[in-house]
mmCIF file of the C-alpha atoms, coordinates in Angstrom:
data_MODEL
# 
_entry.id   MODEL 
# 
loop_
_atom_site.group_PDB 
_atom_site.id 
_atom_site.type_symbol 
_atom_site.label_atom_id 
_atom_site.label_alt_id 
_atom_site.label_comp_id 
_atom_site.label_asym_id 
_atom_site.label_entity_id 
_atom_site.label_seq_id 
_atom_site.pdbx_PDB_ins_code 
_atom_site.Cartn_x 
_atom_site.Cartn_y 
_atom_site.Cartn_z 
_atom_site.occupancy 
_atom_site.B_iso_or_equiv 
_atom_site.pdbx_formal_charge 
_atom_site.auth_seq_id 
_atom_site.auth_comp_id 
_atom_site.auth_asym_id 
_atom_site.auth_atom_id 
_atom_site.pdbx_PDB_model_num 
ATOM 1   C CA . UNK A 1 1   ? 10.527  -2.558  1.961   1.00 0.00 ? 1   UNK A CA 1 
ATOM 2   C CA . UNK A 1 2   ? 10.756  -0.352  -1.114  1.00 0.00 ? 2   UNK A CA 1 
ATOM 3   C CA . UNK A 1 3   ? 13.818  -0.414  -3.355  1.00 0.00 ? 3   UNK A CA 1 
ATOM 4   C CA . UNK A 1 4   ? 14.370  1.763   -6.425  1.00 0.00 ? 4   UNK A CA 1 
ATOM 5   C CA . UNK A 1 5   ? 17.090  0.206   -8.565  1.00 0.00 ? 5   UNK A CA 1 
ATOM 6   C CA . UNK A 1 6   ? 17.193  3.239   -10.842 1.00 0.00 ? 6   UNK A CA 1 
ATOM 7   C CA . UNK A 1 7   ? 14.971  1.643   -13.458 1.00 0.00 ? 7   UNK A CA 1 
ATOM 8   C CA . UNK A 1 8   ? 12.146  -0.084  -11.620 1.00 0.00 ? 8   UNK A CA 1 
ATOM 9   C CA . UNK A 1 9   ? 10.616  0.251   -8.169  1.00 0.00 ? 9   UNK A CA 1 
ATOM 10  C CA . UNK A 1 10  ? 10.426  -2.953  -6.130  1.00 0.00 ? 10  UNK A CA 1 
ATOM 11  C CA . UNK A 1 11  ? 8.366   -3.608  -3.014  1.00 0.00 ? 11  UNK A CA 1 
ATOM 12  C CA . UNK A 1 12  ? 9.441   -6.549  -0.883  1.00 0.00 ? 12  UNK A CA 1 
ATOM 13  C CA . UNK A 1 13  ? 7.460   -8.133  1.936   1.00 0.00 ? 13  UNK A CA 1 
ATOM 14  C CA . UNK A 1 14  ? 7.542   -11.393 3.885   1.00 0.00 ? 14  UNK A CA 1 
ATOM 15  C CA . UNK A 1 15  ? 5.969   -14.357 2.130   1.00 0.00 ? 15  UNK A CA 1 
ATOM 16  C CA . UNK A 1 16  ? 3.904   -14.932 5.267   1.00 0.00 ? 16  UNK A CA 1 
ATOM 17  C CA . UNK A 1 17  ? 2.192   -11.533 4.863   1.00 0.00 ? 17  UNK A CA 1 
ATOM 18  C CA . UNK A 1 18  ? -1.300  -12.222 3.572   1.00 0.00 ? 18  UNK A CA 1 
ATOM 19  C CA . UNK A 1 19  ? -4.500  -10.333 2.843   1.00 0.00 ? 19  UNK A CA 1 
ATOM 20  C CA . UNK A 1 20  ? -5.044  -7.042  4.644   1.00 0.00 ? 20  UNK A CA 1 
ATOM 21  C CA . UNK A 1 21  ? -1.547  -7.049  6.197   1.00 0.00 ? 21  UNK A CA 1 
ATOM 22  C CA . UNK A 1 22  ? 0.149   -7.591  2.807   1.00 0.00 ? 22  UNK A CA 1 
ATOM 23  C CA . UNK A 1 23  ? -1.983  -4.898  1.176   1.00 0.00 ? 23  UNK A CA 1 
ATOM 24  C CA . UNK A 1 24  ? -1.173  -2.503  4.035   1.00 0.00 ? 24  UNK A CA 1 
ATOM 25  C CA . UNK A 1 25  ? 2.573   -3.091  3.583   1.00 0.00 ? 25  UNK A CA 1 
ATOM 26  C CA . UNK A 1 26  ? 2.379   -2.483  -0.169  1.00 0.00 ? 26  UNK A CA 1 
ATOM 27  C CA . UNK A 1 27  ? 0.342   0.713   0.217   1.00 0.00 ? 27  UNK A CA 1 
ATOM 28  C CA . UNK A 1 28  ? 2.692   1.928   2.962   1.00 0.00 ? 28  UNK A CA 1 
ATOM 29  C CA . UNK A 1 29  ? 5.657   1.559   0.597   1.00 0.00 ? 29  UNK A CA 1 
ATOM 30  C CA . UNK A 1 30  ? 3.759   3.193   -2.292  1.00 0.00 ? 30  UNK A CA 1 
ATOM 31  C CA . UNK A 1 31  ? 3.262   6.201   -0.036  1.00 0.00 ? 31  UNK A CA 1 
ATOM 32  C CA . UNK A 1 32  ? 7.045   6.360   0.486   1.00 0.00 ? 32  UNK A CA 1 
ATOM 33  C CA . UNK A 1 33  ? 7.533   6.148   -3.288  1.00 0.00 ? 33  UNK A CA 1 
ATOM 34  C CA . UNK A 1 34  ? 5.136   9.048   -3.842  1.00 0.00 ? 34  UNK A CA 1 
ATOM 35  C CA . UNK A 1 35  ? 6.769   11.145  -1.140  1.00 0.00 ? 35  UNK A CA 1 
ATOM 36  C CA . UNK A 1 36  ? 10.274  10.422  -2.436  1.00 0.00 ? 36  UNK A CA 1 
ATOM 37  C CA . UNK A 1 37  ? 9.289   11.454  -5.970  1.00 0.00 ? 37  UNK A CA 1 
ATOM 38  C CA . UNK A 1 38  ? 7.862   14.730  -4.678  1.00 0.00 ? 38  UNK A CA 1 
ATOM 39  C CA . UNK A 1 39  ? 11.027  15.427  -2.705  1.00 0.00 ? 39  UNK A CA 1 
ATOM 40  C CA . UNK A 1 40  ? 13.096  14.732  -5.790  1.00 0.00 ? 40  UNK A CA 1 
ATOM 41  C CA . UNK A 1 41  ? 11.075  17.260  -7.736  1.00 0.00 ? 41  UNK A CA 1 
ATOM 42  C CA . UNK A 1 42  ? 11.650  19.829  -5.012  1.00 0.00 ? 42  UNK A CA 1 
ATOM 43  C CA . UNK A 1 43  ? 15.407  19.180  -5.159  1.00 0.00 ? 43  UNK A CA 1 
ATOM 44  C CA . UNK A 1 44  ? 15.930  19.068  -1.406  1.00 0.00 ? 44  UNK A CA 1 
ATOM 45  C CA . UNK A 1 45  ? 19.557  18.154  -1.957  1.00 0.00 ? 45  UNK A CA 1 
ATOM 46  C CA . UNK A 1 46  ? 21.766  15.180  -1.346  1.00 0.00 ? 46  UNK A CA 1 
ATOM 47  C CA . UNK A 1 47  ? 21.009  14.750  2.355   1.00 0.00 ? 47  UNK A CA 1 
ATOM 48  C CA . UNK A 1 48  ? 18.270  12.162  1.796   1.00 0.00 ? 48  UNK A CA 1 
ATOM 49  C CA . UNK A 1 49  ? 20.390  10.210  -0.674  1.00 0.00 ? 49  UNK A CA 1 
ATOM 50  C CA . UNK A 1 50  ? 23.410  10.281  1.648   1.00 0.00 ? 50  UNK A CA 1 
ATOM 51  C CA . UNK A 1 51  ? 21.267  8.954   4.486   1.00 0.00 ? 51  UNK A CA 1 
ATOM 52  C CA . UNK A 1 52  ? 20.084  6.067   2.323   1.00 0.00 ? 52  UNK A CA 1 
ATOM 53  C CA . UNK A 1 53  ? 23.590  5.214   1.133   1.00 0.00 ? 53  UNK A CA 1 
ATOM 54  C CA . UNK A 1 54  ? 24.978  5.355   4.674   1.00 0.00 ? 54  UNK A CA 1 
ATOM 55  C CA . UNK A 1 55  ? 22.296  2.962   5.846   1.00 0.00 ? 55  UNK A CA 1 
ATOM 56  C CA . UNK A 1 56  ? 20.721  5.540   8.154   1.00 0.00 ? 56  UNK A CA 1 
ATOM 57  C CA . UNK A 1 57  ? 16.959  5.569   8.463   1.00 0.00 ? 57  UNK A CA 1 
ATOM 58  C CA . UNK A 1 58  ? 15.630  7.297   5.364   1.00 0.00 ? 58  UNK A CA 1 
ATOM 59  C CA . UNK A 1 59  ? 12.301  8.305   6.884   1.00 0.00 ? 59  UNK A CA 1 
ATOM 60  C CA . UNK A 1 60  ? 11.284  10.351  9.869   1.00 0.00 ? 60  UNK A CA 1 
ATOM 61  C CA . UNK A 1 61  ? 8.652   9.264   12.350  1.00 0.00 ? 61  UNK A CA 1 
ATOM 62  C CA . UNK A 1 62  ? 6.375   11.835  10.709  1.00 0.00 ? 62  UNK A CA 1 
ATOM 63  C CA . UNK A 1 63  ? 6.887   10.184  7.338   1.00 0.00 ? 63  UNK A CA 1 
ATOM 64  C CA . UNK A 1 64  ? 6.202   6.745   8.787   1.00 0.00 ? 64  UNK A CA 1 
ATOM 65  C CA . UNK A 1 65  ? 3.032   8.041   10.412  1.00 0.00 ? 65  UNK A CA 1 
ATOM 66  C CA . UNK A 1 66  ? 1.923   9.526   7.084   1.00 0.00 ? 66  UNK A CA 1 
ATOM 67  C CA . UNK A 1 67  ? 2.545   6.215   5.314   1.00 0.00 ? 67  UNK A CA 1 
ATOM 68  C CA . UNK A 1 68  ? 0.570   4.346   7.984   1.00 0.00 ? 68  UNK A CA 1 
ATOM 69  C CA . UNK A 1 69  ? -2.360  6.758   7.736   1.00 0.00 ? 69  UNK A CA 1 
ATOM 70  C CA . UNK A 1 70  ? -2.283  6.632   3.925   1.00 0.00 ? 70  UNK A CA 1 
ATOM 71  C CA . UNK A 1 71  ? -2.358  2.817   3.940   1.00 0.00 ? 71  UNK A CA 1 
ATOM 72  C CA . UNK A 1 72  ? -5.183  2.638   6.441   1.00 0.00 ? 72  UNK A CA 1 
ATOM 73  C CA . UNK A 1 73  ? -7.272  5.260   4.633   1.00 0.00 ? 73  UNK A CA 1 
ATOM 74  C CA . UNK A 1 74  ? -6.926  3.590   1.227   1.00 0.00 ? 74  UNK A CA 1 
ATOM 75  C CA . UNK A 1 75  ? -7.886  0.204   2.670   1.00 0.00 ? 75  UNK A CA 1 
ATOM 76  C CA . UNK A 1 76  ? -10.836 1.735   4.539   1.00 0.00 ? 76  UNK A CA 1 
ATOM 77  C CA . UNK A 1 77  ? -12.082 3.358   1.307   1.00 0.00 ? 77  UNK A CA 1 
ATOM 78  C CA . UNK A 1 78  ? -11.736 0.088   -0.604  1.00 0.00 ? 78  UNK A CA 1 
ATOM 79  C CA . UNK A 1 79  ? -13.590 -1.801  2.127   1.00 0.00 ? 79  UNK A CA 1 
ATOM 80  C CA . UNK A 1 80  ? -16.358 0.810   2.224   1.00 0.00 ? 80  UNK A CA 1 
ATOM 81  C CA . UNK A 1 81  ? -16.795 0.621   -1.549  1.00 0.00 ? 81  UNK A CA 1 
ATOM 82  C CA . UNK A 1 82  ? -16.752 -3.172  -1.508  1.00 0.00 ? 82  UNK A CA 1 
ATOM 83  C CA . UNK A 1 83  ? -19.401 -3.300  1.218   1.00 0.00 ? 83  UNK A CA 1 
ATOM 84  C CA . UNK A 1 84  ? -21.668 -0.866  -0.623  1.00 0.00 ? 84  UNK A CA 1 
ATOM 85  C CA . UNK A 1 85  ? -21.377 -2.308  -4.117  1.00 0.00 ? 85  UNK A CA 1 
ATOM 86  C CA . UNK A 1 86  ? -24.138 -4.629  -5.218  1.00 0.00 ? 86  UNK A CA 1 
ATOM 87  C CA . UNK A 1 87  ? -23.004 -7.946  -6.621  1.00 0.00 ? 87  UNK A CA 1 
ATOM 88  C CA . UNK A 1 88  ? -24.023 -9.143  -10.040 1.00 0.00 ? 88  UNK A CA 1 
ATOM 89  C CA . UNK A 1 89  ? -25.998 -12.347 -10.418 1.00 0.00 ? 89  UNK A CA 1 
ATOM 90  C CA . UNK A 1 90  ? -22.823 -14.088 -11.642 1.00 0.00 ? 90  UNK A CA 1 
ATOM 91  C CA . UNK A 1 91  ? -20.864 -12.945 -8.579  1.00 0.00 ? 91  UNK A CA 1 
ATOM 92  C CA . UNK A 1 92  ? -23.617 -14.170 -6.270  1.00 0.00 ? 92  UNK A CA 1 
ATOM 93  C CA . UNK A 1 93  ? -23.642 -17.538 -8.073  1.00 0.00 ? 93  UNK A CA 1 
ATOM 94  C CA . UNK A 1 94  ? -19.847 -17.918 -7.701  1.00 0.00 ? 94  UNK A CA 1 
ATOM 95  C CA . UNK A 1 95  ? -20.183 -17.066 -4.008  1.00 0.00 ? 95  UNK A CA 1 
ATOM 96  C CA . UNK A 1 96  ? -22.924 -19.645 -3.588  1.00 0.00 ? 96  UNK A CA 1 
ATOM 97  C CA . UNK A 1 97  ? -21.103 -22.374 -5.567  1.00 0.00 ? 97  UNK A CA 1 
ATOM 98  C CA . UNK A 1 98  ? -17.629 -21.926 -4.104  1.00 0.00 ? 98  UNK A CA 1 
ATOM 99  C CA . UNK A 1 99  ? -18.341 -20.416 -0.714  1.00 0.00 ? 99  UNK A CA 1 
ATOM 100 C CA . UNK A 1 100 ? -16.301 -17.330 -1.471  1.00 0.00 ? 100 UNK A CA 1 
ATOM 101 C CA . UNK A 1 101 ? -17.817 -14.740 0.775   1.00 0.00 ? 101 UNK A CA 1 
ATOM 102 C CA . UNK A 1 102 ? -15.845 -11.712 -0.385  1.00 0.00 ? 102 UNK A CA 1 
ATOM 103 C CA . UNK A 1 103 ? -17.001 -9.851  2.682   1.00 0.00 ? 103 UNK A CA 1 
ATOM 104 C CA . UNK A 1 104 ? -20.261 -8.206  3.580   1.00 0.00 ? 104 UNK A CA 1 
ATOM 105 C CA . UNK A 1 105 ? -21.292 -6.795  0.218   1.00 0.00 ? 105 UNK A CA 1 
ATOM 106 C CA . UNK A 1 106 ? -24.990 -6.604  -0.436  1.00 0.00 ? 106 UNK A CA 1 
ATOM 107 C CA . UNK A 1 107 ? -26.506 -9.548  -2.255  1.00 0.00 ? 107 UNK A CA 1 
# 
């Protein structure tokens, strides 16, 4: 969940959310932050703010779909880059010593 207290943006998620799921939640909420800022700049009026204050859903299904796609695409790009980035000798040594696989990056 994203909360803007007027000074700082906060993203909250369950403590049990780990790894990919946690990252997906955070990116999803960042997408909402970016969209909200753009709407503010366009001055679409008080309707969105009134919805939020009244406790009504602040996002449409279209917006939720966009946030889901955004999250998935960012994570897919990160995974692709990670898989296709060669590790340094030090990174390979850490992997070998501590058993940290870090995925399927090339050795």
